């Protein structure tokens, strides 16, 4: 079987206060997503969100069901799946239909797809498929969305070190999904802050995946309530779980790119409770 998983149980802000650095990382940091010729997921009990990676280096790999967890004969029996390729060119096959995904291109697969395979065009430059999955109550069509087709938003400035482009890719304003939303934010050279001013949204949770972090550099991800923030130092191609009660923001020692994925009760991208910078503690 090529699909493996681990679980992370949900904890609240009061429990999080007592965690040391190691405890914080064990609960919220996903330190490795890509294993050669494997599909690996972390199952979060916040909104039953799954974040993972498919890394087909030398063979085609299948998205198997996880019987102890999903109790279904195939993975997408009651789920939807979002994919963004962060490696070399690759192919995703969905029930016999072939979709080519180049770097920074995405694919949405709706509930009910039975057979999903991942492969790379070139084993010397393999694809790395970053995966997010959520429960789904409705089946929507599988659809590829390129970076050029994304809804783009320019935010921030060089003066505040947060000039960035938000690429809304698997978002309800671009395609139909049940609750999963995904996109990619690219920071301009010289900018390091993301999602600043910060915010919370108690109606949905989020996962950040940081990549294109230059060798020798890192990102400090900030989380926690507005009045009691914590930080987690992160390396390239690591992800972090952001609970509904937590802010989610970061600053790097260089510019970088990150993928955000969300799920929950409300699909309105702007439904957030903004936190003035001067209120952060």
PDB file of C-alpha atoms in Angstrom:
ATOM      1  CA  UNK A   1       0.000   0.000   0.000  1.00  0.00           C
ATOM      2  CA  UNK A   2       1.389   3.390  -1.003  1.00  0.00           C
ATOM      3  CA  UNK A   3      -0.827   5.564   1.262  1.00  0.00           C
ATOM      4  CA  UNK A   4       0.070   6.152   4.930  1.00  0.00           C
ATOM      5  CA  UNK A   5      -1.217   8.540   7.591  1.00  0.00           C
ATOM      6  CA  UNK A   6      -0.892   9.923  11.102  1.00  0.00           C
ATOM      7  CA  UNK A   7      -3.506  11.671  13.268  1.00  0.00           C
ATOM      8  CA  UNK A   8      -3.394  14.967  15.142  1.00  0.00           C
ATOM      9  CA  UNK A   9      -6.114  15.555  17.716  1.00  0.00           C
ATOM     10  CA  UNK A  10      -7.637  18.995  18.206  1.00  0.00           C
ATOM     11  CA  UNK A  11      -6.710  20.991  21.305  1.00  0.00           C
ATOM     12  CA  UNK A  12      -7.850  24.419  22.453  1.00  0.00           C
ATOM     13  CA  UNK A  13      -6.049  27.644  23.373  1.00  0.00           C
ATOM     14  CA  UNK A  14      -5.975  26.848  27.110  1.00  0.00           C
ATOM     15  CA  UNK A  15      -4.258  23.489  26.525  1.00  0.00           C
ATOM     16  CA  UNK A  16      -1.844  25.081  24.062  1.00  0.00           C
ATOM     17  CA  UNK A  17      -0.659  27.555  26.731  1.00  0.00           C
ATOM     18  CA  UNK A  18       1.020  24.733  28.642  1.00  0.00           C
ATOM     19  CA  UNK A  19       3.032  23.397  25.677  1.00  0.00           C
ATOM     20  CA  UNK A  20       6.771  23.883  25.392  1.00  0.00           C
ATOM     21  CA  UNK A  21       8.517  24.219  22.023  1.00  0.00           C
ATOM     22  CA  UNK A  22       8.547  20.480  21.407  1.00  0.00           C
ATOM     23  CA  UNK A  23       4.894  20.103  22.385  1.00  0.00           C
ATOM     24  CA  UNK A  24       3.879  22.932  20.100  1.00  0.00           C
ATOM     25  CA  UNK A  25       5.712  21.343  17.170  1.00  0.00           C
ATOM     26  CA  UNK A  26       4.302  17.870  17.856  1.00  0.00           C
ATOM     27  CA  UNK A  27       0.737  19.168  17.784  1.00  0.00           C
ATOM     28  CA  UNK A  28       0.850  21.652  14.904  1.00  0.00           C
ATOM     29  CA  UNK A  29       3.962  21.200  12.719  1.00  0.00           C
ATOM     30  CA  UNK A  30       3.982  18.716   9.826  1.00  0.00           C
ATOM     31  CA  UNK A  31       7.716  18.317   9.442  1.00  0.00           C
ATOM     32  CA  UNK A  32       7.746  15.958   6.433  1.00  0.00           C
ATOM     33  CA  UNK A  33       5.190  15.464   3.673  1.00  0.00           C
ATOM     34  CA  UNK A  34       7.083  13.862   0.803  1.00  0.00           C
ATOM     35  CA  UNK A  35       8.312  10.249   0.929  1.00  0.00           C
ATOM     36  CA  UNK A  36       9.622   8.595  -2.235  1.00  0.00           C
ATOM     37  CA  UNK A  37       6.950   6.615  -4.109  1.00  0.00           C
ATOM     38  CA  UNK A  38       4.528   7.141  -1.221  1.00  0.00           C
ATOM     39  CA  UNK A  39       1.425   9.175  -0.417  1.00  0.00           C
ATOM     40  CA  UNK A  40       1.439  10.414   3.165  1.00  0.00           C
ATOM     41  CA  UNK A  41      -1.285  12.334   5.013  1.00  0.00           C
ATOM     42  CA  UNK A  42      -1.687  14.024   8.369  1.00  0.00           C
ATOM     43  CA  UNK A  43      -5.304  13.800   9.525  1.00  0.00           C
ATOM     44  CA  UNK A  44      -6.299  16.783  11.671  1.00  0.00           C
ATOM     45  CA  UNK A  45      -9.379  16.596  13.863  1.00  0.00           C
ATOM     46  CA  UNK A  46      -9.936  20.298  13.188  1.00  0.00           C
ATOM     47  CA  UNK A  47     -12.686  20.011  10.556  1.00  0.00           C
ATOM     48  CA  UNK A  48     -11.310  16.526   9.706  1.00  0.00           C
ATOM     49  CA  UNK A  49      -8.828  18.144   7.340  1.00  0.00           C
ATOM     50  CA  UNK A  50      -6.132  16.063   5.675  1.00  0.00           C
ATOM     51  CA  UNK A  51      -2.849  17.540   4.414  1.00  0.00           C
ATOM     52  CA  UNK A  52      -0.291  15.408   2.643  1.00  0.00           C
ATOM     53  CA  UNK A  53       2.041  14.785  -0.242  1.00  0.00           C
ATOM     54  CA  UNK A  54       2.367  12.383  -3.177  1.00  0.00           C
ATOM     55  CA  UNK A  55       5.956  11.925  -4.382  1.00  0.00           C
ATOM     56  CA  UNK A  56       6.208   9.543  -7.370  1.00  0.00           C
ATOM     57  CA  UNK A  57       9.940   9.380  -8.074  1.00  0.00           C
ATOM     58  CA  UNK A  58      10.337   6.157 -10.072  1.00  0.00           C
ATOM     59  CA  UNK A  59       6.849   4.666 -10.410  1.00  0.00           C
ATOM     60  CA  UNK A  60       3.168   5.492 -10.654  1.00  0.00           C
ATOM     61  CA  UNK A  61       1.498   5.477  -7.228  1.00  0.00           C
ATOM     62  CA  UNK A  62      -2.156   4.995  -6.354  1.00  0.00           C
ATOM     63  CA  UNK A  63      -4.259   6.914  -3.869  1.00  0.00           C
ATOM     64  CA  UNK A  64      -5.406   3.996  -1.722  1.00  0.00           C
ATOM     65  CA  UNK A  65      -8.142   4.150   0.838  1.00  0.00           C
ATOM     66  CA  UNK A  66      -7.098   4.267   4.502  1.00  0.00           C
ATOM     67  CA  UNK A  67      -9.463   1.649   5.858  1.00  0.00           C
ATOM     68  CA  UNK A  68      -8.806   2.121   9.610  1.00  0.00           C
ATOM     69  CA  UNK A  69      -9.451   5.846   9.248  1.00  0.00           C
ATOM     70  CA  UNK A  70     -11.988   6.322   6.442  1.00  0.00           C
ATOM     71  CA  UNK A  71     -13.904   3.021   6.631  1.00  0.00           C
ATOM     72  CA  UNK A  72     -14.573   3.235   2.887  1.00  0.00           C
ATOM     73  CA  UNK A  73     -13.543   1.082  -0.076  1.00  0.00           C
ATOM     74  CA  UNK A  74     -11.971   4.063  -1.863  1.00  0.00           C
ATOM     75  CA  UNK A  75     -10.427   7.313  -0.631  1.00  0.00           C
ATOM     76  CA  UNK A  76     -12.841   9.810  -2.215  1.00  0.00           C
ATOM     77  CA  UNK A  77     -16.072   7.996  -1.352  1.00  0.00           C
ATOM     78  CA  UNK A  78     -17.026  10.870   0.977  1.00  0.00           C
ATOM     79  CA  UNK A  79     -14.204  13.355   0.382  1.00  0.00           C
ATOM     80  CA  UNK A  80     -12.917  15.922  -2.099  1.00  0.00           C
ATOM     81  CA  UNK A  81      -9.247  16.484  -2.943  1.00  0.00           C
ATOM     82  CA  UNK A  82      -7.174  19.515  -3.909  1.00  0.00           C
ATOM     83  CA  UNK A  83      -3.728  19.189  -5.502  1.00  0.00           C
ATOM     84  CA  UNK A  84      -1.002  21.749  -6.233  1.00  0.00           C
ATOM     85  CA  UNK A  85       2.218  20.533  -7.869  1.00  0.00           C
ATOM     86  CA  UNK A  86       5.338  22.047  -6.244  1.00  0.00           C
ATOM     87  CA  UNK A  87       7.876  19.891  -8.119  1.00  0.00           C
ATOM     88  CA  UNK A  88       8.600  18.949 -11.710  1.00  0.00           C
ATOM     89  CA  UNK A  89       5.948  18.197 -14.307  1.00  0.00           C
ATOM     90  CA  UNK A  90       3.661  15.275 -13.535  1.00  0.00           C
ATOM     91  CA  UNK A  91       0.422  13.502 -14.323  1.00  0.00           C
ATOM     92  CA  UNK A  92      -2.681  12.779 -12.267  1.00  0.00           C
ATOM     93  CA  UNK A  93      -5.055  10.113 -13.594  1.00  0.00           C
ATOM     94  CA  UNK A  94      -8.644  10.258 -12.351  1.00  0.00           C
ATOM     95  CA  UNK A  95     -10.833   7.289 -13.313  1.00  0.00           C
ATOM     96  CA  UNK A  96      -8.922   6.954 -16.596  1.00  0.00           C
ATOM     97  CA  UNK A  97      -8.852  10.677 -17.423  1.00  0.00           C
ATOM     98  CA  UNK A  98      -5.327  12.118 -17.658  1.00  0.00           C
ATOM     99  CA  UNK A  99      -4.466  15.577 -16.289  1.00  0.00           C
ATOM    100  CA  UNK A 100      -1.004  17.086 -16.806  1.00  0.00           C
ATOM    101  CA  UNK A 101       0.184  19.344 -14.001  1.00  0.00           C
ATOM    102  CA  UNK A 102       3.245  21.523 -14.349  1.00  0.00           C
ATOM    103  CA  UNK A 103       4.879  23.364 -11.449  1.00  0.00           C
ATOM    104  CA  UNK A 104       2.384  25.532  -9.522  1.00  0.00           C
ATOM    105  CA  UNK A 105      -0.634  24.135 -11.362  1.00  0.00           C
ATOM    106  CA  UNK A 106      -3.596  22.718  -9.462  1.00  0.00           C
ATOM    107  CA  UNK A 107      -6.310  20.107  -9.782  1.00  0.00           C
ATOM    108  CA  UNK A 108      -9.613  19.668  -7.961  1.00  0.00           C
ATOM    109  CA  UNK A 109     -11.065  16.149  -7.711  1.00  0.00           C
ATOM    110  CA  UNK A 110     -14.656  15.826  -6.559  1.00  0.00           C
ATOM    111  CA  UNK A 111     -16.310  13.298  -4.295  1.00  0.00           C
ATOM    112  CA  UNK A 112     -16.896   9.916  -5.899  1.00  0.00           C
ATOM    113  CA  UNK A 113     -13.730   9.524  -7.990  1.00  0.00           C
ATOM    114  CA  UNK A 114     -12.637   5.923  -7.451  1.00  0.00           C
ATOM    115  CA  UNK A 115      -9.160   5.559  -8.935  1.00  0.00           C
ATOM    116  CA  UNK A 116      -6.497   8.263  -8.657  1.00  0.00           C
ATOM    117  CA  UNK A 117      -2.870   7.764  -9.721  1.00  0.00           C
ATOM    118  CA  UNK A 118       0.162  10.059  -9.574  1.00  0.00           C
ATOM    119  CA  UNK A 119       3.271   9.909 -11.761  1.00  0.00           C
ATOM    120  CA  UNK A 120       6.210  12.090 -12.804  1.00  0.00           C
ATOM    121  CA  UNK A 121       7.277  12.984 -16.327  1.00  0.00           C
ATOM    122  CA  UNK A 122      10.963  12.821 -15.423  1.00  0.00           C
ATOM    123  CA  UNK A 123      12.388  10.799 -12.550  1.00  0.00           C
ATOM    124  CA  UNK A 124      15.367  13.163 -12.406  1.00  0.00           C
ATOM    125  CA  UNK A 125      12.978  16.056 -11.679  1.00  0.00           C
ATOM    126  CA  UNK A 126       9.983  14.353 -10.078  1.00  0.00           C
ATOM    127  CA  UNK A 127       6.637  15.956  -9.386  1.00  0.00           C
ATOM    128  CA  UNK A 128       5.708  16.767  -5.805  1.00  0.00           C
ATOM    129  CA  UNK A 129       1.951  16.876  -5.405  1.00  0.00           C
ATOM    130  CA  UNK A 130       0.844  18.756  -2.289  1.00  0.00           C
ATOM    131  CA  UNK A 131      -2.562  17.396  -1.241  1.00  0.00           C
ATOM    132  CA  UNK A 132      -5.454  18.721   0.854  1.00  0.00           C
ATOM    133  CA  UNK A 133      -8.661  16.770   1.444  1.00  0.00           C
ATOM    134  CA  UNK A 134     -11.909  17.496   3.304  1.00  0.00           C
ATOM    135  CA  UNK A 135     -15.234  15.738   3.818  1.00  0.00           C
ATOM    136  CA  UNK A 136     -17.714  16.440   1.012  1.00  0.00           C
ATOM    137  CA  UNK A 137     -21.491  16.132   0.771  1.00  0.00           C
ATOM    138  CA  UNK A 138     -21.785  16.901  -2.958  1.00  0.00           C
ATOM    139  CA  UNK A 139     -19.889  15.724  -6.037  1.00  0.00           C
ATOM    140  CA  UNK A 140     -18.446  18.428  -8.293  1.00  0.00           C
ATOM    141  CA  UNK A 141     -16.485  17.951 -11.548  1.00  0.00           C
ATOM    142  CA  UNK A 142     -12.764  17.353 -11.591  1.00  0.00           C
ATOM    143  CA  UNK A 143     -11.069  20.475 -12.962  1.00  0.00           C
ATOM    144  CA  UNK A 144      -7.521  21.675 -13.600  1.00  0.00           C
ATOM    145  CA  UNK A 145      -6.671  25.282 -12.705  1.00  0.00           C
ATOM    146  CA  UNK A 146      -3.368  26.778 -13.854  1.00  0.00           C
ATOM    147  CA  UNK A 147      -1.615  29.654 -12.165  1.00  0.00           C
ATOM    148  CA  UNK A 148      -2.605  31.888 -15.107  1.00  0.00           C
ATOM    149  CA  UNK A 149      -6.272  31.006 -14.517  1.00  0.00           C
ATOM    150  CA  UNK A 150      -6.160  31.873 -10.820  1.00  0.00           C
ATOM    151  CA  UNK A 151      -7.846  34.964  -9.432  1.00  0.00           C
ATOM    152  CA  UNK A 152      -4.920  37.223  -8.503  1.00  0.00           C
ATOM    153  CA  UNK A 153      -4.814  39.792  -5.691  1.00  0.00           C
ATOM    154  CA  UNK A 154      -1.866  42.113  -5.076  1.00  0.00           C
ATOM    155  CA  UNK A 155      -1.416  43.109  -1.431  1.00  0.00           C
ATOM    156  CA  UNK A 156       1.116  44.845   0.790  1.00  0.00           C
ATOM    157  CA  UNK A 157       4.114  46.963  -0.128  1.00  0.00           C
ATOM    158  CA  UNK A 158       7.902  46.932  -0.107  1.00  0.00           C
ATOM    159  CA  UNK A 159       7.847  49.567   2.639  1.00  0.00           C
ATOM    160  CA  UNK A 160       6.116  47.152   5.029  1.00  0.00           C
ATOM    161  CA  UNK A 161       8.049  44.092   3.740  1.00  0.00           C
ATOM    162  CA  UNK A 162       4.859  42.250   2.727  1.00  0.00           C
ATOM    163  CA  UNK A 163       4.409  42.844  -1.009  1.00  0.00           C
ATOM    164  CA  UNK A 164       2.800  39.638  -2.262  1.00  0.00           C
ATOM    165  CA  UNK A 165       0.575  38.086  -4.904  1.00  0.00           C
ATOM    166  CA  UNK A 166      -2.304  35.881  -3.766  1.00  0.00           C
ATOM    167  CA  UNK A 167      -3.293  33.279  -6.368  1.00  0.00           C
ATOM    168  CA  UNK A 168      -6.807  32.057  -5.557  1.00  0.00           C
ATOM    169  CA  UNK A 169      -6.918  28.702  -7.360  1.00  0.00           C
ATOM    170  CA  UNK A 170      -9.321  26.142  -5.916  1.00  0.00           C
ATOM    171  CA  UNK A 171     -11.733  28.745  -4.599  1.00  0.00           C
ATOM    172  CA  UNK A 172     -15.508  28.940  -4.989  1.00  0.00           C
ATOM    173  CA  UNK A 173     -15.159  32.079  -7.128  1.00  0.00           C
ATOM    174  CA  UNK A 174     -12.998  30.082  -9.591  1.00  0.00           C
ATOM    175  CA  UNK A 175     -14.466  26.543  -9.422  1.00  0.00           C
ATOM    176  CA  UNK A 176     -17.174  24.686  -7.516  1.00  0.00           C
ATOM    177  CA  UNK A 177     -16.115  22.860  -4.358  1.00  0.00           C
ATOM    178  CA  UNK A 178     -17.979  21.661  -1.277  1.00  0.00           C
ATOM    179  CA  UNK A 179     -15.856  23.289   1.410  1.00  0.00           C
ATOM    180  CA  UNK A 180     -12.209  22.924   0.398  1.00  0.00           C
ATOM    181  CA  UNK A 181     -10.423  26.120  -0.666  1.00  0.00           C
ATOM    182  CA  UNK A 182      -6.792  26.369  -1.735  1.00  0.00           C
ATOM    183  CA  UNK A 183      -4.464  28.975  -3.145  1.00  0.00           C
ATOM    184  CA  UNK A 184      -0.857  30.080  -3.312  1.00  0.00           C
ATOM    185  CA  UNK A 185       0.786  33.274  -2.077  1.00  0.00           C
ATOM    186  CA  UNK A 186       4.114  34.404  -3.561  1.00  0.00           C
ATOM    187  CA  UNK A 187       6.195  37.000  -1.738  1.00  0.00           C
ATOM    188  CA  UNK A 188       8.221  39.470  -3.785  1.00  0.00           C
ATOM    189  CA  UNK A 189      12.012  39.675  -3.302  1.00  0.00           C
ATOM    190  CA  UNK A 190      12.698  41.845  -0.267  1.00  0.00           C
ATOM    191  CA  UNK A 191       9.362  41.010   1.380  1.00  0.00           C
ATOM    192  CA  UNK A 192       9.110  38.514   4.235  1.00  0.00           C
ATOM    193  CA  UNK A 193       5.754  38.958   6.027  1.00  0.00           C
ATOM    194  CA  UNK A 194       2.640  37.021   5.066  1.00  0.00           C
ATOM    195  CA  UNK A 195      -0.950  37.615   6.199  1.00  0.00           C
ATOM    196  CA  UNK A 196      -0.147  40.824   7.999  1.00  0.00           C
ATOM    197  CA  UNK A 197      -2.210  42.413   9.484  1.00  0.00           C
ATOM    198  CA  UNK A 198      -3.212  39.046  10.846  1.00  0.00           C
ATOM    199  CA  UNK A 199      -6.663  37.625  11.552  1.00  0.00           C
ATOM    200  CA  UNK A 200      -8.654  34.713  12.912  1.00  0.00           C
ATOM    201  CA  UNK A 201     -11.752  33.012  11.505  1.00  0.00           C
ATOM    202  CA  UNK A 202     -13.595  30.905  14.028  1.00  0.00           C
ATOM    203  CA  UNK A 203     -15.761  29.406  11.294  1.00  0.00           C
ATOM    204  CA  UNK A 204     -12.945  27.564   9.532  1.00  0.00           C
ATOM    205  CA  UNK A 205      -9.449  26.185  10.054  1.00  0.00           C
ATOM    206  CA  UNK A 206      -6.423  26.473   7.806  1.00  0.00           C
ATOM    207  CA  UNK A 207      -3.169  24.738   6.891  1.00  0.00           C
ATOM    208  CA  UNK A 208      -0.090  26.578   5.579  1.00  0.00           C
ATOM    209  CA  UNK A 209       2.564  24.801   3.483  1.00  0.00           C
ATOM    210  CA  UNK A 210       5.814  26.753   3.078  1.00  0.00           C
ATOM    211  CA  UNK A 211       8.056  26.103   0.065  1.00  0.00           C
ATOM    212  CA  UNK A 212      10.638  27.846  -2.109  1.00  0.00           C
ATOM    213  CA  UNK A 213      12.396  28.729   1.135  1.00  0.00           C
ATOM    214  CA  UNK A 214      16.039  29.168   0.054  1.00  0.00           C
ATOM    215  CA  UNK A 215      18.642  26.803   1.461  1.00  0.00           C
ATOM    216  CA  UNK A 216      19.919  28.035   4.814  1.00  0.00           C
ATOM    217  CA  UNK A 217      16.844  30.224   5.397  1.00  0.00           C
ATOM    218  CA  UNK A 218      13.714  29.652   7.506  1.00  0.00           C
ATOM    219  CA  UNK A 219      10.258  31.004   8.275  1.00  0.00           C
ATOM    220  CA  UNK A 220       8.947  31.836  11.740  1.00  0.00           C
ATOM    221  CA  UNK A 221       5.227  30.995  11.758  1.00  0.00           C
ATOM    222  CA  UNK A 222       3.118  32.780  14.359  1.00  0.00           C
ATOM    223  CA  UNK A 223       0.018  31.240  15.913  1.00  0.00           C
ATOM    224  CA  UNK A 224      -2.142  31.480  19.014  1.00  0.00           C
ATOM    225  CA  UNK A 225      -4.759  33.938  20.279  1.00  0.00           C
ATOM    226  CA  UNK A 226      -4.273  37.604  19.374  1.00  0.00           C
ATOM    227  CA  UNK A 227      -3.255  38.458  22.936  1.00  0.00           C
ATOM    228  CA  UNK A 228      -0.899  35.488  23.466  1.00  0.00           C
ATOM    229  CA  UNK A 229       0.948  34.476  20.320  1.00  0.00           C
ATOM    230  CA  UNK A 230       3.510  31.690  19.924  1.00  0.00           C
ATOM    231  CA  UNK A 231       5.926  30.858  17.126  1.00  0.00           C
ATOM    232  CA  UNK A 232       7.167  27.773  15.272  1.00  0.00           C
ATOM    233  CA  UNK A 233      10.360  27.886  13.211  1.00  0.00           C
ATOM    234  CA  UNK A 234       9.808  26.106   9.881  1.00  0.00           C
ATOM    235  CA  UNK A 235      12.014  24.807   7.093  1.00  0.00           C
ATOM    236  CA  UNK A 236      11.382  24.363   3.371  1.00  0.00           C
ATOM    237  CA  UNK A 237       8.452  22.083   2.423  1.00  0.00           C
ATOM    238  CA  UNK A 238       6.956  21.898   5.880  1.00  0.00           C
ATOM    239  CA  UNK A 239       3.341  22.590   6.822  1.00  0.00           C
ATOM    240  CA  UNK A 240       1.574  23.877   9.917  1.00  0.00           C
ATOM    241  CA  UNK A 241      -1.974  23.360  11.182  1.00  0.00           C
ATOM    242  CA  UNK A 242      -3.813  26.540  12.137  1.00  0.00           C
ATOM    243  CA  UNK A 243      -6.806  26.065  14.473  1.00  0.00           C
ATOM    244  CA  UNK A 244      -9.911  28.276  14.118  1.00  0.00           C
ATOM    245  CA  UNK A 245      -9.020  30.146  17.315  1.00  0.00           C
ATOM    246  CA  UNK A 246      -5.489  30.994  16.160  1.00  0.00           C
ATOM    247  CA  UNK A 247      -3.928  33.725  14.077  1.00  0.00           C
ATOM    248  CA  UNK A 248      -1.771  32.465  11.187  1.00  0.00           C
ATOM    249  CA  UNK A 249       1.048  34.626   9.973  1.00  0.00           C
ATOM    250  CA  UNK A 250       4.738  34.311   9.279  1.00  0.00           C
ATOM    251  CA  UNK A 251       7.989  36.114   8.617  1.00  0.00           C
ATOM    252  CA  UNK A 252      10.950  34.622   6.777  1.00  0.00           C
ATOM    253  CA  UNK A 253      14.634  35.317   6.684  1.00  0.00           C
ATOM    254  CA  UNK A 254      14.086  35.542   2.905  1.00  0.00           C
ATOM    255  CA  UNK A 255      11.100  35.728   0.583  1.00  0.00           C
ATOM    256  CA  UNK A 256       9.282  32.424  -0.056  1.00  0.00           C
ATOM    257  CA  UNK A 257       5.992  30.961  -1.318  1.00  0.00           C
ATOM    258  CA  UNK A 258       3.253  29.266   0.647  1.00  0.00           C
ATOM    259  CA  UNK A 259       0.056  27.354  -0.101  1.00  0.00           C
ATOM    260  CA  UNK A 260      -2.977  27.962   2.080  1.00  0.00           C
ATOM    261  CA  UNK A 261      -5.850  25.542   2.389  1.00  0.00           C
ATOM    262  CA  UNK A 262      -9.074  26.084   4.321  1.00  0.00           C
ATOM    263  CA  UNK A 263     -12.223  24.229   5.316  1.00  0.00           C
ATOM    264  CA  UNK A 264     -15.143  24.836   7.588  1.00  0.00           C
ATOM    265  CA  UNK A 265     -18.560  26.384   7.780  1.00  0.00           C
ATOM    266  CA  UNK A 266     -18.157  29.466   5.595  1.00  0.00           C
ATOM    267  CA  UNK A 267     -16.622  29.740   2.110  1.00  0.00           C
ATOM    268  CA  UNK A 268     -16.498  33.545   2.048  1.00  0.00           C
ATOM    269  CA  UNK A 269     -12.781  34.278   1.621  1.00  0.00           C
ATOM    270  CA  UNK A 270     -13.125  37.677   3.333  1.00  0.00           C
ATOM    271  CA  UNK A 271     -15.002  36.298   6.353  1.00  0.00           C
ATOM    272  CA  UNK A 272     -12.341  37.002   8.959  1.00  0.00           C
ATOM    273  CA  UNK A 273     -11.866  38.831  12.230  1.00  0.00           C
ATOM    274  CA  UNK A 274      -8.971  41.181  11.581  1.00  0.00           C
ATOM    275  CA  UNK A 275      -6.394  41.886  14.279  1.00  0.00           C
ATOM    276  CA  UNK A 276      -4.679  45.291  14.314  1.00  0.00           C
ATOM    277  CA  UNK A 277      -0.924  44.879  14.413  1.00  0.00           C
ATOM    278  CA  UNK A 278      -0.726  46.929  17.593  1.00  0.00           C
ATOM    279  CA  UNK A 279      -3.092  44.477  19.380  1.00  0.00           C
ATOM    280  CA  UNK A 280      -0.748  41.509  18.918  1.00  0.00           C
ATOM    281  CA  UNK A 281       0.926  40.301  22.075  1.00  0.00           C
TER     282      UNK A 281
END
